[in-house]
Short mmCIF file of C-alpha atoms and ligand atoms in Angstrom, two decimals:
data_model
loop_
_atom_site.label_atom_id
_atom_site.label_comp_id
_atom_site.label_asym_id
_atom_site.label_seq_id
_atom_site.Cartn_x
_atom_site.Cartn_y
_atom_site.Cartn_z
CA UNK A 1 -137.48 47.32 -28.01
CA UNK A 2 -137.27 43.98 -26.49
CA UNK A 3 -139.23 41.32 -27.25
CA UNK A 4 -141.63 39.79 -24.57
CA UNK A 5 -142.51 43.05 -22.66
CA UNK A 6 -145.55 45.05 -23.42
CA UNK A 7 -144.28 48.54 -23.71
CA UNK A 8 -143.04 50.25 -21.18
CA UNK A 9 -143.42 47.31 -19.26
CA UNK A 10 -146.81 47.61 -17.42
CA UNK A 11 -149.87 46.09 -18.97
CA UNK A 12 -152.30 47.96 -20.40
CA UNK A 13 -154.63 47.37 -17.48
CA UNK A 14 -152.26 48.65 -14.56
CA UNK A 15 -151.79 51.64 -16.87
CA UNK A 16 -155.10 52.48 -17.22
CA UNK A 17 -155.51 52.35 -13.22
CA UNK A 18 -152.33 54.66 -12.82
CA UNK A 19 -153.38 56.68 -15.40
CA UNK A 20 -157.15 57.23 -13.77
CA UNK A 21 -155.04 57.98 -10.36
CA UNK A 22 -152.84 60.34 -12.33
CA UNK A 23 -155.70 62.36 -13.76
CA UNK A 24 -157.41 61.98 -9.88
CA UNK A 25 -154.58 63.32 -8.34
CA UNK A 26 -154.36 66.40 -10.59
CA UNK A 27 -157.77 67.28 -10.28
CA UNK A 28 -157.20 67.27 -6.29
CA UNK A 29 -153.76 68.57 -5.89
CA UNK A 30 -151.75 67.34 -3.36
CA UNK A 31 -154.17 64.72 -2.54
CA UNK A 32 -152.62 61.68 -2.21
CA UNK A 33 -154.44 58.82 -3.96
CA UNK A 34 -153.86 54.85 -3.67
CA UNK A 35 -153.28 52.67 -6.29
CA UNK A 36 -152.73 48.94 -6.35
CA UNK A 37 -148.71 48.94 -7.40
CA UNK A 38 -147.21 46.30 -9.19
CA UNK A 39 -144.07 44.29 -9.04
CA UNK A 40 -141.50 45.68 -11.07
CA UNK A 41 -138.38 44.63 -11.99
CA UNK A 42 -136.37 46.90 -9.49
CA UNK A 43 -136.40 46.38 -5.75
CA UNK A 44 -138.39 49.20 -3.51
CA UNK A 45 -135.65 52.02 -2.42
CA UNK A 46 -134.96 51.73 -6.65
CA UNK A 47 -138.13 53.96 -6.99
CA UNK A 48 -140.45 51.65 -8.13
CA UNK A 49 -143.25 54.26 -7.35
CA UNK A 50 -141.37 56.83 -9.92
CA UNK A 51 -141.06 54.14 -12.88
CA UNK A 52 -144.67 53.42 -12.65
CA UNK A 53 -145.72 56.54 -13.16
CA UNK A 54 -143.00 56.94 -15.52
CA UNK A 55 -144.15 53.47 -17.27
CA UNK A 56 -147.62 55.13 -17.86
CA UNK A 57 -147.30 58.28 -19.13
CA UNK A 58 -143.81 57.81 -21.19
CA UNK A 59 -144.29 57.20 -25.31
CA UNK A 60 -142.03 57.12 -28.23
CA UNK A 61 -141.99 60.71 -28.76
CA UNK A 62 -140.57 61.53 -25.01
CA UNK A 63 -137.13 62.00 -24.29
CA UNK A 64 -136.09 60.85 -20.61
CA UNK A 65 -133.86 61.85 -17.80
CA UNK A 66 -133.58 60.31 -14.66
CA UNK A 67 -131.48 61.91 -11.99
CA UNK A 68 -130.14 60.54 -8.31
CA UNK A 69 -129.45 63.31 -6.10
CA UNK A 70 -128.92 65.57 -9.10
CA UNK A 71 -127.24 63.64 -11.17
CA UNK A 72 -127.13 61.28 -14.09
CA UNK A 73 -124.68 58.44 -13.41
CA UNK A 74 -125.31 57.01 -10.35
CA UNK A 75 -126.06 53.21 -10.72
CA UNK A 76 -130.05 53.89 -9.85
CA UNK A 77 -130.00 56.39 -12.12
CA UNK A 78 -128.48 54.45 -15.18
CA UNK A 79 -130.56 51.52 -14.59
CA UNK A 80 -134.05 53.40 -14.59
CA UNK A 81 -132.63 54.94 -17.71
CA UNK A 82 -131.62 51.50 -19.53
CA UNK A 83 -134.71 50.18 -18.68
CA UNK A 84 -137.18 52.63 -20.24
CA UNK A 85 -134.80 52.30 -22.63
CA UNK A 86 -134.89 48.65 -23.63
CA UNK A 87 -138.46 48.60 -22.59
CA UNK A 88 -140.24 51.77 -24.34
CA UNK A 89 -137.49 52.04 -27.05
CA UNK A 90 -137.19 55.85 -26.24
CA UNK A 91 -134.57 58.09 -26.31
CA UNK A 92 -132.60 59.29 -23.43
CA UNK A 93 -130.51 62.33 -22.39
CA UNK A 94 -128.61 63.93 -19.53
CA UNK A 95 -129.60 67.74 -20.58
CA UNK A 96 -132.25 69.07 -18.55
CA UNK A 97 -133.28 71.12 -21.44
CA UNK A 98 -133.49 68.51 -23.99
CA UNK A 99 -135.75 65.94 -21.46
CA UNK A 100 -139.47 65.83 -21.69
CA UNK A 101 -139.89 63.63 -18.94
CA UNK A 102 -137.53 63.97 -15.87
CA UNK A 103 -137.36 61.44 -13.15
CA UNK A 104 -135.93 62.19 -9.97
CA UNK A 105 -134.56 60.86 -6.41
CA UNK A 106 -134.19 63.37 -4.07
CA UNK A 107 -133.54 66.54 -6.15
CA UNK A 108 -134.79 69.48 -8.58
CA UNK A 109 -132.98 70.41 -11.53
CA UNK A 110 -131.41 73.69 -11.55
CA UNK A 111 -132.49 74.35 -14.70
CA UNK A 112 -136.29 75.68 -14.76
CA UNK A 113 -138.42 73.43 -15.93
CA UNK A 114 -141.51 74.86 -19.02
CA UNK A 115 -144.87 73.68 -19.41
CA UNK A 116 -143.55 70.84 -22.09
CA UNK A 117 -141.47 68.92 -19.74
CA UNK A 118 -143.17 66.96 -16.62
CA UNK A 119 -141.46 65.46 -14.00
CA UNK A 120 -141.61 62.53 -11.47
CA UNK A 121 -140.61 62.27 -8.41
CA UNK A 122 -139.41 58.98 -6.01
CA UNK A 123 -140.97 59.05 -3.15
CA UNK A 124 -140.14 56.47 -0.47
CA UNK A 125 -142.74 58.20 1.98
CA UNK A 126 -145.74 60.08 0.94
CA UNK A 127 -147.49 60.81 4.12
CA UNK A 128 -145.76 64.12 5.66
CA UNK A 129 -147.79 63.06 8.94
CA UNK A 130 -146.70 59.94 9.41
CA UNK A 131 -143.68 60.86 11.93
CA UNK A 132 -146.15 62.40 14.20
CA UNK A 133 -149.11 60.53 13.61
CA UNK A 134 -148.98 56.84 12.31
CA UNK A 135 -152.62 55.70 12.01
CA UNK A 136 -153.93 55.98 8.47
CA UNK A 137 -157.10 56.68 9.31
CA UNK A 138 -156.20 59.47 11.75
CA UNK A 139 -153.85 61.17 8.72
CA UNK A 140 -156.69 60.84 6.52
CA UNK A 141 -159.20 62.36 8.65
CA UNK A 142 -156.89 65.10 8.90
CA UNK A 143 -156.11 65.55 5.43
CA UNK A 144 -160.09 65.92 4.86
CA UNK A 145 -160.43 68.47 7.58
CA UNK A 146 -156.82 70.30 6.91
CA UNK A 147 -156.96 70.18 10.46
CA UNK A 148 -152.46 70.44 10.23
CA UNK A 149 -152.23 71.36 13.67
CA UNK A 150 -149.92 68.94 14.54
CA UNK A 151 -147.39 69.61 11.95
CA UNK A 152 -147.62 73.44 12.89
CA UNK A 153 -147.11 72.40 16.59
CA UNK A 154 -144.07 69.87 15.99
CA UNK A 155 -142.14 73.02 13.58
CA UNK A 156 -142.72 75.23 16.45
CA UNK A 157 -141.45 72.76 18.90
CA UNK A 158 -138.39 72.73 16.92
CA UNK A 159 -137.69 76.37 16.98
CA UNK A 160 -138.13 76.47 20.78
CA UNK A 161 -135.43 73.95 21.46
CA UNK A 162 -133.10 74.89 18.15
CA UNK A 163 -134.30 78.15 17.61
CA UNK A 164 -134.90 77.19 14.14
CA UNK A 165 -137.12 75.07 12.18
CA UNK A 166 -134.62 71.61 12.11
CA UNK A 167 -136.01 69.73 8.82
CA UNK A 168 -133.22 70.47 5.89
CA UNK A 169 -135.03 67.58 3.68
CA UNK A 170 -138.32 67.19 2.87
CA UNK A 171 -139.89 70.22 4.19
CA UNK A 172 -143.44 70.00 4.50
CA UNK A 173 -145.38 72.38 1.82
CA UNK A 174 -149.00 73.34 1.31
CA UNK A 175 -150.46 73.03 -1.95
CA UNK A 176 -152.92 75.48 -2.64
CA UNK A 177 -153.44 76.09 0.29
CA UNK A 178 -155.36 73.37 1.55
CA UNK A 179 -153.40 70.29 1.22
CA UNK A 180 -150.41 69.60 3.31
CA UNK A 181 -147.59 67.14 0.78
CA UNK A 182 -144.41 65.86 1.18
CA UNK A 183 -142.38 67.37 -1.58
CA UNK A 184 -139.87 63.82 -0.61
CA UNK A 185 -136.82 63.86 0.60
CA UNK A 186 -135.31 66.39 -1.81
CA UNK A 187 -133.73 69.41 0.26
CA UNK A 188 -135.09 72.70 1.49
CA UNK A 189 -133.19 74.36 -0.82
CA UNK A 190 -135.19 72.97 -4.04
CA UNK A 191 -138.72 73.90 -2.02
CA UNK A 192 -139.31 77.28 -3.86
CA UNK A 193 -138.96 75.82 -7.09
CA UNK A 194 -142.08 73.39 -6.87
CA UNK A 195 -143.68 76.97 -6.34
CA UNK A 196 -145.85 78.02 -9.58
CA UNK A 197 -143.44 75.85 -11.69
CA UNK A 198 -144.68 75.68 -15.57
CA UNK A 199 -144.07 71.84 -15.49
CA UNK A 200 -146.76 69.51 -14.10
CA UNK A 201 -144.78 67.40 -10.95
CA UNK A 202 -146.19 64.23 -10.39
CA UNK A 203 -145.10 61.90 -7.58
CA UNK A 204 -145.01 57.78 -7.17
CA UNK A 205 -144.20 55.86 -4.08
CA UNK A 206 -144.03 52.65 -4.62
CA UNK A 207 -144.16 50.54 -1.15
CA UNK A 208 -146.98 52.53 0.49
CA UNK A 209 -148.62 53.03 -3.25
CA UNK A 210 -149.42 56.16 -3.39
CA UNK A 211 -149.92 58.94 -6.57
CA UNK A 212 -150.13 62.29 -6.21
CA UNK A 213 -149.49 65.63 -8.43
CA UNK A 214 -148.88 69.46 -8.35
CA UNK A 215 -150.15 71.02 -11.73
CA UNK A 216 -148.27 73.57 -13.02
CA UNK A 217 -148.58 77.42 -11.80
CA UNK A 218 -149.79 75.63 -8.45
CA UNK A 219 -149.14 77.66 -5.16
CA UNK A 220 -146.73 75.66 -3.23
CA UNK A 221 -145.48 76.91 0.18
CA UNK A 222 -143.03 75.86 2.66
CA UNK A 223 -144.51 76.06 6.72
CA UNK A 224 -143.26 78.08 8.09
CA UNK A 225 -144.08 81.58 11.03
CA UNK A 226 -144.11 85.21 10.81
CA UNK A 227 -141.17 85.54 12.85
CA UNK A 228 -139.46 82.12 11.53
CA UNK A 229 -139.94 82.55 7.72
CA UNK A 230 -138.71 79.52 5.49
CA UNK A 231 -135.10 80.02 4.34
CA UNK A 232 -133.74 77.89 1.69
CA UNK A 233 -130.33 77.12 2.65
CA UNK A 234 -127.53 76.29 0.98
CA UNK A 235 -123.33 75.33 1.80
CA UNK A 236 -121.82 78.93 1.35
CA UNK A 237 -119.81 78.16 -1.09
CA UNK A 238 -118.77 78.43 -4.68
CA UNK A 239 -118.82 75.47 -6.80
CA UNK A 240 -115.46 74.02 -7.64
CA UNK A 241 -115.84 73.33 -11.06
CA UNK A 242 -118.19 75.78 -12.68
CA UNK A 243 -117.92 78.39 -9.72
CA UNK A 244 -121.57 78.95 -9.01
CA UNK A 245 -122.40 80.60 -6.10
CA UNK A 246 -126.58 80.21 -6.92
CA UNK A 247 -126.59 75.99 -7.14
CA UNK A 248 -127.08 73.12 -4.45
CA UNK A 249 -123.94 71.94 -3.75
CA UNK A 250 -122.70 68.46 -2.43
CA UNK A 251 -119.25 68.58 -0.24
CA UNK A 252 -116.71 66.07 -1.34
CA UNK A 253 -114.28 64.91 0.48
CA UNK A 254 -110.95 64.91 -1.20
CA UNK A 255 -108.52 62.86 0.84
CA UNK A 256 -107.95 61.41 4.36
CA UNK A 257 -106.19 64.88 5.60
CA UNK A 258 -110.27 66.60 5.93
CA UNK A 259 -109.79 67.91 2.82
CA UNK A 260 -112.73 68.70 1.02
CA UNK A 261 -114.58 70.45 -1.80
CA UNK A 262 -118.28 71.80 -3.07
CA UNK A 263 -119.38 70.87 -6.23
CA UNK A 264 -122.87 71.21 -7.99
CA UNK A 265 -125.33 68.20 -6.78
CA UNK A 266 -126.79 68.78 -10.62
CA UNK A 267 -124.32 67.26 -12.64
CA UNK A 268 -125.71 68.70 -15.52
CA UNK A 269 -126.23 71.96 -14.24
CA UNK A 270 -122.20 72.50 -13.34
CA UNK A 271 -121.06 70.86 -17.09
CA UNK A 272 -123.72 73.58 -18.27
CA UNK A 273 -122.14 76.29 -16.59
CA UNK A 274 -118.54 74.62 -17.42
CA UNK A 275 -119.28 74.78 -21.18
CA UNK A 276 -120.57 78.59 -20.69
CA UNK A 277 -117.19 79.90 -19.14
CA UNK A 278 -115.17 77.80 -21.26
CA UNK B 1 -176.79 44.63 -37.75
CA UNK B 2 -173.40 46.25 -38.65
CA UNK B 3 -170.21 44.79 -38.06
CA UNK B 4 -168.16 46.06 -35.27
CA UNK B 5 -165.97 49.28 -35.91
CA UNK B 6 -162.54 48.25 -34.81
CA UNK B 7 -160.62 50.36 -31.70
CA UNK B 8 -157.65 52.59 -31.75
CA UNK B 9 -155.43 51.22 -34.61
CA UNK B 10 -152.57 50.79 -32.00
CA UNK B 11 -154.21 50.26 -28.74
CA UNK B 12 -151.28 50.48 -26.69
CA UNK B 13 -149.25 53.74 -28.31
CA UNK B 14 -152.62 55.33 -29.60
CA UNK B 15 -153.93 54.96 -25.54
CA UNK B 16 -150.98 56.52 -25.11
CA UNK B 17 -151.29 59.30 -26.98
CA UNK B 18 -154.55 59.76 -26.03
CA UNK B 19 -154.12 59.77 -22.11
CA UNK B 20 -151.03 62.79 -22.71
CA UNK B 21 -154.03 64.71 -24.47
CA UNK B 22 -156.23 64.10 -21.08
CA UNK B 23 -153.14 64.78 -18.94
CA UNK B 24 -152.57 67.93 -20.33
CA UNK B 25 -156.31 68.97 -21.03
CA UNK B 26 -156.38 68.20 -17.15
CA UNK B 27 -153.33 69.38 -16.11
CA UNK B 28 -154.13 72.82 -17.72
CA UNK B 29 -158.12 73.49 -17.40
CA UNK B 30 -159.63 75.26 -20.26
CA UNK B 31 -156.72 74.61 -23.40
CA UNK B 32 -157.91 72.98 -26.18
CA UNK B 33 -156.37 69.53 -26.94
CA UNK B 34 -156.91 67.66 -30.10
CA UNK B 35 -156.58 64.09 -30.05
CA UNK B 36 -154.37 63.09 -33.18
CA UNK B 37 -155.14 59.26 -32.55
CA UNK B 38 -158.80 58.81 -33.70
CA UNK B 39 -160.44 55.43 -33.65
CA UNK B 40 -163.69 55.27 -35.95
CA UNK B 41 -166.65 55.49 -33.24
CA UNK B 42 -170.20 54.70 -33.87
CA UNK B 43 -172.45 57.63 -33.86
CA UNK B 44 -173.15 59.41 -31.89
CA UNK B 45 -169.90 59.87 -29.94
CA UNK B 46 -167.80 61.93 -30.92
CA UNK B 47 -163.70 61.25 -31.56
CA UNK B 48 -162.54 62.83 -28.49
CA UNK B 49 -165.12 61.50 -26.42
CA UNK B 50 -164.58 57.97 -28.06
CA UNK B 51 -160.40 58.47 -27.12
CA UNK B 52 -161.09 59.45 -23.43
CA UNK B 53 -163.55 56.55 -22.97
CA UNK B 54 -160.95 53.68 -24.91
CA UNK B 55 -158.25 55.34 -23.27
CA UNK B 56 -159.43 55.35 -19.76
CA UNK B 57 -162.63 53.05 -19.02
CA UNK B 58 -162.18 49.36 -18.21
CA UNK B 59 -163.63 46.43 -16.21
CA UNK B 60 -163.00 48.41 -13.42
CA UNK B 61 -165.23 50.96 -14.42
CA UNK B 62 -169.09 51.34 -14.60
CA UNK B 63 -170.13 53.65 -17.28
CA UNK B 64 -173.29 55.41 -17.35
CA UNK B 65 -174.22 56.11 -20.85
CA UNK B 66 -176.95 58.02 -22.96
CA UNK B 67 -175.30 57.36 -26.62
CA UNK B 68 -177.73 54.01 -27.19
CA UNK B 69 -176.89 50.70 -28.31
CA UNK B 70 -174.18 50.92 -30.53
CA UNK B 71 -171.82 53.34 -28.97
CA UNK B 72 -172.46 50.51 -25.45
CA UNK B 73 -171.29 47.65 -28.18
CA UNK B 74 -168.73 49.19 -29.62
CA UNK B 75 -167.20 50.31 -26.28
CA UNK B 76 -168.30 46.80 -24.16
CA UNK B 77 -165.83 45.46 -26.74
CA UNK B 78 -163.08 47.12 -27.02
CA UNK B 79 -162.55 48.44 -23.72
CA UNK B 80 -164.77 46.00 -22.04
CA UNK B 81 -166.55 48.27 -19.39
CA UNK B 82 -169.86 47.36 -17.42
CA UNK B 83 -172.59 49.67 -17.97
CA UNK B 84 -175.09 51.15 -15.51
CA UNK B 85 -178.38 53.27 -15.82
CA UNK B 86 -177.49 54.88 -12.62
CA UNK B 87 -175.25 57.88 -12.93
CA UNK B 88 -174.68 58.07 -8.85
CA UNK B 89 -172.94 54.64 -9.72
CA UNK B 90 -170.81 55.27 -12.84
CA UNK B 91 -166.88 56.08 -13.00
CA UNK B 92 -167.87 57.82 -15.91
CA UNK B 93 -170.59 59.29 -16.75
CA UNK B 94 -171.37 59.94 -20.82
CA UNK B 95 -173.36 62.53 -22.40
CA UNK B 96 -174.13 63.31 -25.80
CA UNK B 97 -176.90 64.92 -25.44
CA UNK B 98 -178.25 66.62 -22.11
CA UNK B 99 -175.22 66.88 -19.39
CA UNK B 100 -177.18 65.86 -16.45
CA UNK B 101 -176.50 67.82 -13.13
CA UNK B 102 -173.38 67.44 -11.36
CA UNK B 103 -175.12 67.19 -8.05
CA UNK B 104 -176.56 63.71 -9.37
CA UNK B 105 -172.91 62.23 -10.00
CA UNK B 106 -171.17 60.69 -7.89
CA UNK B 107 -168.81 63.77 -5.75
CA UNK B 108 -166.49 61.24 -3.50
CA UNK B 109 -165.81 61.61 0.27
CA UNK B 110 -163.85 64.54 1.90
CA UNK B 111 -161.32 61.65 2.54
CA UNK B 112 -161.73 59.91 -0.40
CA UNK B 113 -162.42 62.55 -3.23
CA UNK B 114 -160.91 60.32 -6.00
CA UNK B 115 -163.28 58.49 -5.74
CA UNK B 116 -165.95 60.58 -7.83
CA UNK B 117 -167.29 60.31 -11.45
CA UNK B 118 -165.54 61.91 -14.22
CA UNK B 119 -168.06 63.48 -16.63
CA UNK B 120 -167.51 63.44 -20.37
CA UNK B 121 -169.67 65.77 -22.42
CA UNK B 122 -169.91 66.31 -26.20
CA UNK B 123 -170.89 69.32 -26.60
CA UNK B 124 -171.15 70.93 -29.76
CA UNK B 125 -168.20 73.51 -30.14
CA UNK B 126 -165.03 74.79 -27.78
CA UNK B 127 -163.35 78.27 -28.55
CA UNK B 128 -160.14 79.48 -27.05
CA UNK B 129 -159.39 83.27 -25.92
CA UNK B 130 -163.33 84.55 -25.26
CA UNK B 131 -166.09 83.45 -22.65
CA UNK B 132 -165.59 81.95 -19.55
CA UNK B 133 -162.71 83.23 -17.48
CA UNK B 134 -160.57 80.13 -15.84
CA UNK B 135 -158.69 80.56 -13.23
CA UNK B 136 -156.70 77.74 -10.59
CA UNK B 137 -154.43 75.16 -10.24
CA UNK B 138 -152.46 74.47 -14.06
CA UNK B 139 -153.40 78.06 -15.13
CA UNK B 140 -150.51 80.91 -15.10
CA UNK B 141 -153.24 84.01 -15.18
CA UNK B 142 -156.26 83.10 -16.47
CA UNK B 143 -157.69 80.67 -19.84
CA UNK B 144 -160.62 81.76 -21.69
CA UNK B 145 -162.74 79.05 -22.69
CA UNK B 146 -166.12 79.61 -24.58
CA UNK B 147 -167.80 76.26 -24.50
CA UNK B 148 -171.14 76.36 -27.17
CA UNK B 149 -173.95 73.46 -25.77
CA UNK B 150 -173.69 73.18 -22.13
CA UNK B 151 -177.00 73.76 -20.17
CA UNK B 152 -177.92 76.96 -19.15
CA UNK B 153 -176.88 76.64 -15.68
CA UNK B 154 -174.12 74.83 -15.58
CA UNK B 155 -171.92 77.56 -14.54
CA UNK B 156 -174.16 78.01 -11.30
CA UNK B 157 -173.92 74.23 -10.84
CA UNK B 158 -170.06 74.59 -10.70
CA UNK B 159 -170.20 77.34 -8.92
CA UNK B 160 -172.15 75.01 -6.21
CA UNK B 161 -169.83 72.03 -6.45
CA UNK B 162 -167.06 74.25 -5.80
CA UNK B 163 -168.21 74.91 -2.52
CA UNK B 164 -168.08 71.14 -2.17
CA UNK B 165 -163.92 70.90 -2.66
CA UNK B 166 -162.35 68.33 -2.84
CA UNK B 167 -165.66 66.78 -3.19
CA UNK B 168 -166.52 67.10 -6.77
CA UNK B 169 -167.00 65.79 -10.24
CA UNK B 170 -164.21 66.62 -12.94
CA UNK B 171 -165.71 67.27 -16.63
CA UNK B 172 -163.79 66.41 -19.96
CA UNK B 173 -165.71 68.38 -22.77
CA UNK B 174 -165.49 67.03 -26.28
CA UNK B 175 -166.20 68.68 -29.44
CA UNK B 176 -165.27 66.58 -32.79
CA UNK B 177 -161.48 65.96 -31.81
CA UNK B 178 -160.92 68.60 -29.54
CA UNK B 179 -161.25 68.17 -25.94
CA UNK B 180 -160.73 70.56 -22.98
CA UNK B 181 -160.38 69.72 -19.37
CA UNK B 182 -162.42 71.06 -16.12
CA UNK B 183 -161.11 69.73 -13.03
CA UNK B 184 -163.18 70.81 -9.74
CA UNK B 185 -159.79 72.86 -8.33
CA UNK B 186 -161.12 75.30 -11.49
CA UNK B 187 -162.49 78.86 -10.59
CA UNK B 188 -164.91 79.72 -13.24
CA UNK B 189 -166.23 83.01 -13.97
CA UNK B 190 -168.34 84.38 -16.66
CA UNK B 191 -166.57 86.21 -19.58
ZN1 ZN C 301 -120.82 73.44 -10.48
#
């Protein structure tokens, strides 16, 4: 561990305060709570709001992951890695499986998750309301009442002019059934497995410093109408590589003739499923 | 007078330690947690209660408490919390001997339920798989939870506050090192 930093980074006394939202934010799920966010050492859009969560619940017994869009070796994800790294001395791994602590941007591993793992999600904008109404103090009247009217109204406006419900990331969900949450911007496709999952999901944003958490088993469920149910959608395709027909996939494109391929978003997912059929 | 009793040996990994044991005690109402980082608390309080209260309470955070003089010393010290008679007014709210009623703690706003008191209570014993049937938020089916030193009505009481959601007060009980969690999201129902 480097010299200079307390561990992990935060001080003991912006832990604490993350830690009381944490516990706050479980006991009220789907609630989002404020807390006063610190400077770190990462610019906002970096997921500041993941890594301090991250910062105060990690110890030297956890074993991290951080993911980008599914996968491990993007340059955000590699630098959130070193740094809990160099800064909590803990060890760090690109198998779902093996990870006690998963960080995320923007997706949901594959893999399901079990009641020893947790994981923490980026999120750049916590309020799901905030396209349709911006006043804080309007959303949070709202969220006291559940009065979600005009999220229901806006979904149905969107099947009378597309004839489908037109939001493929971060699809609103209600947590048990009384708070509405932005599950951030991870993709429609991923929504059903927030539902009743055995791992506690917590969620940071950093900028508008906010906390808020789905413990595990929680009922989770995508808006949607009886005659418009939710549909998680996905490319129908195959993956390239490992051939799965059941994972998210990302298309590539392959050269400048529109040539193009599908391959598994979860990078660790597909080398999984490599190593099986090898 | 004694000399102080010193804190968690490692403040920083043994808070740690400590908060996971909340975290999951809160994250999944009802299952026993031990806390495997004790720091030698005067008497009365308990080693769980003593682990909750270094790990969590602060400056920031009035603490109403009925454990008498030494247990206010030892804790103004090492986690340097304010202390207040009046329970409506505490973060968190410390019993070792009678819980008082939920209705007197402080329950939050409907927009600001975070806001409320988190009650810690030592009570004398916790068993796992008989009494109380939990069910809610962080439980697959149902936990069992037989809690021995609670008043009498204190499962009417949270029957009440429930009512109140997201209003509410969340309870941490603590019996020698063991702790389990009751956030308000949990159903309770008599075994
Ligand atoms: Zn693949």
């Amino acid at each position: 561990m480097e010299a200079g930093y307390n561990f992990a980074y935060l001080d003991e006394a912006t832990k604490r305060m993350i830690r009381r939202a944490i516990l706050k934010a479980v006991a009220i799920p789907g609630h989002q709570i404020p807390f006063g966010a610190r400077e770190m050492p990462l610019p906002y859009g970096w997921g500041t709001g993941g890594i301090q969560v991250t910062a105060s619940i990690i110890g030297p017994a956890d074993t991290l992951k951080v993911i980008d869009q599914g996968a491990d070796d993007t340059t955000n994800a590699i630098s959130i890695r070193r740094f809990f790294a160099r800064v909590a001395d803990v060890a760090t791994t690109e198998r779902t499986e093996d990870a006690s602590i998963i960080q995320t941007r923007h997706r949901i591993p594959e893999a399901p998750l079990r009641e020893d793992q947790i994981l923490v999600y980026q999120v750049p904008m916590p309020e799901p309301l905030f396209r349709l109404e911006p006043r804080i103090a309007e959303t949070k009247r709202m969220h006291a009442l559940a009065d979600y009217g005009l999220m229901h109204t806006k979904l149905y406006e969107d099947i009378a002019r597309l004839g489908r419900i037109g939001t493929a990331y971060n699809y609103p969900v209600m947590v048990n059934e009384r708070y509405l949450m932005s599950p951030s911007p991870i993709p429609a496709f991923d929504n059903p497995k927030m539902d009743r999952m055995p791992a506690l999901q917590l969620f940071g944003a950093g900028r508008e410093k906010r906390i808020y958490a789905v413990p595990p088993y929680t009922p989770v469920r995508s808006l949607d109408f009886e005659d418009h149910p939710f549909r998680a959608i996905r490319a129908p395709h195959a993956c390239t590589l490992c051939n799965s027909t059941a994972s998210y996939l990302d298309e590539v494109v392959t050269d400048d003739q529109g040539g193009r391929v599908y391959v598994c978003s979860d990078t660790d997912f597909c080398r999984t499923e490599q190593e099986r059929a090898a | 007078m004694s000399a102080l009793q010193p804190g968690f040996a490692d403040p920083v990994l043994d808070a740690q330690a400590s908060f996971r044991a909340v975290l999951e005690a809160m994250s999944r109402p009802g299952r026993i947690i031990a806390i495997t980082t004790p720091a030698p608390a005067p008497a009365p309080l308990n080693t769980a209660a003593a682990a909750v209260l270094l790990t969590l309470a602060d400056a920031e955070t009035p603490v109403c408490s009925d454990a008498g003089d030494a247990v206010a010393g030892w804790l103004g010290f090492h986690a340097g919390c304010p202390f207040t008679p009046a329970p409506d007014r505490a973060r968190f709210v410390l019993a070792t001997g009678a819980a008082p009623a939920l209705t007197v703690l402080d329950a939050g706003t409907e927009e600001e339920p975070q806001t409320s008191a988190t009650l810690i209570v030592q009570v004398e014993a916790l068993a796992a798989g008989e009494g109380w049937r939990l069910t809610g938020p962080g439980i697959e089916s149902e936990h069992r939870l037989r809690v021995y030193g609670l008043p009498e009505d204190f499962l009417s009481q949270w029957q009440a506050q429930r009512a109140r959601f997201p209003r509410g007060v969340d309870v941490v009980l603590c019996a020698g090192d063991r702790l389990a969690a009751l956030p308000r999201s949990v159903t309770i129902e008599e075994g």
